Amino acid sequence: MFSNTLKEETQQNHVDLEKKIVPRIKAIQSEQDYITLLKLFYSYFGALETLVQSVLDTSLLPDSTSRRKSEAILNDIRALGGDTPNLAGVADLPEISDHAAALGAMYVMEGSTLGGQIISKMIAKALPGKTNDALSFYKGYGENTMPMWIAFKNAMNEHAVTADIQKKVINAANETFLKFSQWVDKAG
Ligand code: HEM
């Protein structure tokens, strides 16, 4: 199945990104530290989401409106009293110019709901009692996370039936990981 290939082809970039994110989560000691992490995600995911929505063919992904939006990050930031961060510019984003590339970027954003299950627990543990209203983004779809993930992969597999489309999805997914990694580095 194509989704298995995609997982293999992007695995190294996932590992590399995870290695950059985990220490940042482990270093969280205050609500301010958590706001900084949320802002890092919002600035990238928020800008990427707009780009994705401009080219995504929603007839090929009918449940896209019910999928997690970067607005959830903003709500979490506001729940903690933080302000709205600036969004990443085009130069800091992957090139997403058609539905196949949009699927690659969405694969990364949707897949992050899986890691989010772990991240939300790490943050709740680091800031006990302080994050009750501010974990909506990392909790993703909660109990629905696995069914939503499987539905996304099914829709992607149905579309990615030619070598050309598959290559576009893989390239966009890898670029999405790499550019996020660079964005994390840029944040210092
Ligand atoms: C603390 C950081 C993270 C941890 C601990 C983590 C952990 C995980 C875990 C446990 C899975 C499920 C793996 C499996 O089913 O075999 C997963 C999947 C995934 N994660 Fe992460 N993750 C992290 C951060 C991220 C971030 C920031 C992104 C994207 C920006 C991301 C993208 C993905 C994707 C795309 C998948 C799906 C892989 C697949 O089954 O095709 N992860 N992650």
CSV table of C-alpha atoms and ligand atoms in Angstrom, one decimal:
chain,number,residue,atom,x,y,z
A,1,MET,CA,0.0,0.0,0.0
A,2,PHE,CA,1.2,3.5,-0.8
A,3,SER,CA,0.9,4.8,2.7
A,4,ASN,CA,3.4,2.2,3.9
A,5,THR,CA,5.9,3.3,1.3
A,6,LEU,CA,5.3,7.0,2.3
A,7,LYS,CA,6.0,6.1,5.9
A,8,GLU,CA,9.3,4.4,5.0
A,9,GLU,CA,10.3,7.2,2.7
A,10,THR,CA,9.7,9.9,5.4
A,11,GLN,CA,10.8,7.9,8.4
A,12,GLN,CA,14.3,9.4,8.7
A,13,ASN,CA,12.9,13.0,8.6
A,14,HIS,CA,10.3,12.1,11.3
A,15,VAL,CA,13.1,10.7,13.5
A,16,ASP,CA,15.2,13.8,13.0
A,17,LEU,CA,12.3,16.1,13.8
A,18,GLU,CA,11.3,14.1,16.8
A,19,LYS,CA,14.9,14.5,18.1
A,20,LYS,CA,14.5,18.3,17.9
A,21,ILE,CA,11.0,18.5,19.4
A,22,VAL,CA,11.4,16.0,22.4
A,23,PRO,CA,14.1,18.0,24.2
A,24,ARG,CA,12.0,21.2,23.8
A,25,ILE,CA,9.1,19.4,25.4
A,26,LYS,CA,11.2,18.0,28.2
A,27,ALA,CA,12.5,21.5,28.9
A,28,ILE,CA,9.0,22.9,29.6
A,29,GLN,CA,8.8,24.2,33.2
A,30,SER,CA,6.3,27.0,32.9
A,31,GLU,CA,3.2,28.1,31.0
A,32,GLN,CA,5.4,30.6,29.2
A,33,ASP,CA,7.7,27.7,27.9
A,34,TYR,CA,4.6,25.9,26.7
A,35,ILE,CA,3.3,29.0,24.9
A,36,THR,CA,6.7,29.2,23.1
A,37,LEU,CA,6.3,25.6,21.9
A,38,LEU,CA,2.7,26.3,20.7
A,39,LYS,CA,3.8,29.4,18.9
A,40,LEU,CA,6.5,27.5,17.0
A,41,PHE,CA,3.8,25.1,15.8
A,42,TYR,CA,1.2,27.8,15.0
A,43,SER,CA,3.6,29.9,12.9
A,44,TYR,CA,4.4,26.9,10.7
A,45,PHE,CA,1.2,24.9,10.7
A,46,GLY,CA,-1.0,28.0,10.4
A,47,ALA,CA,0.8,29.2,7.3
A,48,LEU,CA,1.1,25.7,5.8
A,49,GLU,CA,-2.6,25.1,6.3
A,50,THR,CA,-3.6,28.2,4.3
A,51,LEU,CA,-1.3,27.1,1.5
A,52,VAL,CA,-2.8,23.5,1.5
A,53,GLN,CA,-6.3,24.8,1.5
A,54,SER,CA,-5.6,27.0,-1.5
A,55,VAL,CA,-4.9,23.9,-3.7
A,56,LEU,CA,-6.6,21.0,-1.9
A,57,ASP,CA,-9.4,19.4,-4.0
A,58,THR,CA,-12.0,19.0,-1.2
A,59,SER,CA,-14.1,16.7,-3.4
A,60,LEU,CA,-11.2,14.2,-3.0
A,61,LEU,CA,-11.1,14.7,0.8
A,62,PRO,CA,-14.7,15.4,1.8
A,63,ASP,CA,-14.0,15.3,5.6
A,64,SER,CA,-11.3,18.0,5.4
A,65,THR,CA,-13.5,20.6,7.1
A,66,SER,CA,-13.9,18.3,10.2
A,67,ARG,CA,-10.1,17.9,10.4
A,68,ARG,CA,-7.9,19.6,13.0
A,69,LYS,CA,-7.2,23.2,12.3
A,70,SER,CA,-4.3,25.4,13.4
A,71,GLU,CA,-7.0,27.5,15.1
A,72,ALA,CA,-6.9,25.0,17.9
A,73,ILE,CA,-3.3,26.0,18.6
A,74,LEU,CA,-4.3,29.6,18.7
A,75,ASN,CA,-7.1,28.8,21.2
A,76,ASP,CA,-4.6,27.0,23.4
A,77,ILE,CA,-2.2,29.9,23.2
A,78,ARG,CA,-5.0,32.3,24.2
A,79,ALA,CA,-6.2,30.0,27.0
A,80,LEU,CA,-2.8,30.6,28.5
A,81,GLY,CA,-2.9,34.3,28.0
A,82,GLY,CA,-0.5,34.4,25.0
A,83,ASP,CA,-0.7,36.6,21.9
A,84,THR,CA,-1.0,35.6,18.3
A,85,PRO,CA,2.4,34.8,16.7
A,86,ASN,CA,3.3,35.9,13.1
A,87,LEU,CA,3.0,33.2,10.5
A,88,ALA,CA,6.0,31.7,8.5
A,89,GLY,CA,6.6,33.3,5.1
A,90,VAL,CA,6.4,31.4,1.8
A,91,ALA,CA,10.2,31.0,1.7
A,92,ASP,CA,10.0,29.0,4.9
A,93,LEU,CA,7.3,26.6,3.6
A,94,PRO,CA,7.4,23.7,1.2
A,95,GLU,CA,6.2,24.2,-2.3
A,96,ILE,CA,2.6,23.0,-2.5
A,97,SER,CA,1.1,23.6,-5.9
A,98,ASP,CA,-1.5,20.8,-6.4
A,99,HIS,CA,-3.7,18.3,-4.7
A,100,ALA,CA,-1.0,15.6,-4.6
A,101,ALA,CA,1.5,18.0,-2.8
A,102,ALA,CA,-1.3,19.1,-0.5
A,103,LEU,CA,-1.8,15.5,0.5
A,104,GLY,CA,1.9,15.2,1.3
A,105,ALA,CA,1.8,18.2,3.6
A,106,MET,CA,-1.5,17.0,5.2
A,107,TYR,CA,0.1,13.6,5.8
A,108,VAL,CA,2.7,15.3,8.0
A,109,MET,CA,0.1,17.5,9.8
A,110,GLU,CA,-2.4,14.7,10.2
A,111,GLY,CA,0.3,12.3,11.3
A,112,SER,CA,1.4,14.7,14.0
A,113,THR,CA,-1.9,13.9,15.8
A,114,LEU,CA,-0.4,10.5,16.5
A,115,GLY,CA,2.7,11.9,18.2
A,116,GLY,CA,0.4,14.5,19.7
A,117,GLN,CA,-1.1,11.8,21.9
A,118,ILE,CA,2.3,11.4,23.5
A,119,ILE,CA,3.2,15.1,23.5
A,120,SER,CA,-0.1,16.1,25.3
A,121,LYS,CA,0.7,13.6,28.1
A,122,MET,CA,4.2,14.9,28.5
A,123,ILE,CA,3.0,18.5,28.7
A,124,ALA,CA,0.2,17.6,31.1
A,125,LYS,CA,2.7,15.9,33.4
A,126,ALA,CA,5.2,18.9,33.2
A,127,LEU,CA,2.5,21.4,34.1
A,128,PRO,CA,0.0,19.6,36.3
A,129,GLY,CA,-3.4,21.3,36.5
A,130,LYS,CA,-2.3,24.2,34.4
A,131,THR,CA,-3.1,23.0,30.9
A,132,ASN,CA,-6.7,21.8,31.2
A,133,ASP,CA,-8.0,24.2,28.5
A,134,ALA,CA,-4.8,24.4,26.5
A,135,LEU,CA,-4.2,20.9,25.1
A,136,SER,CA,-6.7,20.8,22.4
A,137,PHE,CA,-4.2,20.9,19.6
A,138,TYR,CA,-1.9,18.1,20.8
A,139,LYS,CA,-4.9,15.9,21.9
A,140,GLY,CA,-5.9,16.0,18.2
A,141,TYR,CA,-9.1,14.0,17.7
A,142,GLY,CA,-8.8,12.3,21.1
A,143,GLU,CA,-10.4,8.9,21.0
A,144,ASN,CA,-11.1,9.4,17.3
A,145,THR,CA,-7.4,9.9,16.4
A,146,MET,CA,-6.9,6.4,15.0
A,147,PRO,CA,-10.1,6.3,12.9
A,148,MET,CA,-9.4,9.8,11.5
A,149,TRP,CA,-5.8,8.7,10.6
A,150,ILE,CA,-7.0,5.6,8.9
A,151,ALA,CA,-9.7,7.6,6.9
A,152,PHE,CA,-7.0,10.1,5.8
A,153,LYS,CA,-4.7,7.3,4.7
A,154,ASN,CA,-7.5,5.6,2.7
A,155,ALA,CA,-8.4,8.8,0.9
A,156,MET,CA,-4.7,9.4,0.1
A,157,ASN,CA,-4.2,5.8,-1.1
A,158,GLU,CA,-7.2,6.1,-3.3
A,159,HIS,CA,-5.8,9.2,-5.0
A,160,ALA,CA,-2.1,8.2,-5.2
A,161,VAL,CA,-2.5,5.6,-7.8
A,162,THR,CA,0.2,6.6,-10.3
A,163,ALA,CA,4.0,6.8,-9.9
A,164,ASP,CA,3.9,10.5,-10.7
A,165,ILE,CA,1.3,11.3,-8.0
A,166,GLN,CA,3.1,9.1,-5.5
A,167,LYS,CA,6.4,10.9,-6.1
A,168,LYS,CA,4.7,14.3,-5.6
A,169,VAL,CA,3.2,13.2,-2.3
A,170,ILE,CA,6.5,11.8,-1.0
A,171,ASN,CA,8.5,14.9,-2.1
A,172,ALA,CA,6.0,17.3,-0.5
A,173,ALA,CA,5.9,15.2,2.8
A,174,ASN,CA,9.7,15.2,3.0
A,175,GLU,CA,9.9,18.9,2.2
A,176,THR,CA,7.2,19.6,4.9
A,177,PHE,CA,9.2,17.7,7.5
A,178,LEU,CA,12.5,19.4,6.4
A,179,LYS,CA,11.1,22.9,6.3
A,180,PHE,CA,9.6,22.5,9.8
A,181,SER,CA,12.9,21.2,11.1
A,182,GLN,CA,14.6,24.3,9.7
A,183,TRP,CA,11.8,26.5,11.2
A,184,VAL,CA,12.5,24.9,14.6
A,185,ASP,CA,16.3,25.6,14.1
A,186,LYS,CA,15.5,29.2,13.1
A,187,ALA,CA,13.5,29.7,16.4
A,188,GLY,CA,16.8,29.0,18.3
B,1,HEM,C1,7.6,14.5,20.5
B,1,HEM,C2,7.5,14.4,19.2
B,1,HEM,C3,6.9,13.3,18.5
B,1,HEM,C4,6.7,12.0,18.9
B,1,HEM,C5,7.1,11.3,20.2
B,1,HEM,C6,6.1,11.3,17.8
B,1,HEM,C7,5.7,10.0,17.8
B,1,HEM,C8,5.0,9.3,16.9
B,1,HEM,C9,4.4,8.0,17.0
B,1,HEM,C10,4.5,7.1,18.2
B,1,HEM,C11,3.8,7.7,15.8
B,1,HEM,C12,3.1,6.5,15.5
B,1,HEM,C13,4.1,5.6,14.8
B,1,HEM,C14,3.5,4.3,14.3
B,1,HEM,O1,2.3,4.1,14.3
B,1,HEM,O2,4.3,3.4,13.9
B,1,HEM,C15,4.0,8.9,15.0
B,1,HEM,C16,3.5,9.0,13.7
B,1,HEM,C17,3.7,10.1,12.9
B,1,HEM,N1,4.2,11.3,13.3
B,1,HEM,FE1,5.1,11.7,15.0
B,1,HEM,N2,5.9,12.1,16.8
B,1,HEM,C18,6.3,13.4,17.2
B,1,HEM,C19,6.3,14.5,16.5
B,1,HEM,C20,5.8,14.6,15.2
B,1,HEM,C21,5.7,15.9,14.5
B,1,HEM,C22,6.0,17.2,15.1
B,1,HEM,C23,5.2,15.6,13.3
B,1,HEM,C24,4.9,16.4,12.1
B,1,HEM,C25,5.2,17.7,12.1
B,1,HEM,C26,5.0,14.1,13.2
B,1,HEM,C27,4.5,13.4,12.2
B,1,HEM,C28,4.1,12.1,12.2
B,1,HEM,C29,3.6,11.4,11.0
B,1,HEM,C30,3.4,11.9,9.6
B,1,HEM,C31,3.3,10.1,11.5
B,1,HEM,C32,2.6,9.0,10.7
B,1,HEM,C33,3.6,7.9,10.3
B,1,HEM,C34,2.9,6.8,9.5
B,1,HEM,O3,2.3,5.9,10.2
B,1,HEM,O4,2.8,6.9,8.3
B,1,HEM,N3,5.3,13.6,14.4
B,1,HEM,N4,4.7,9.8,15.6
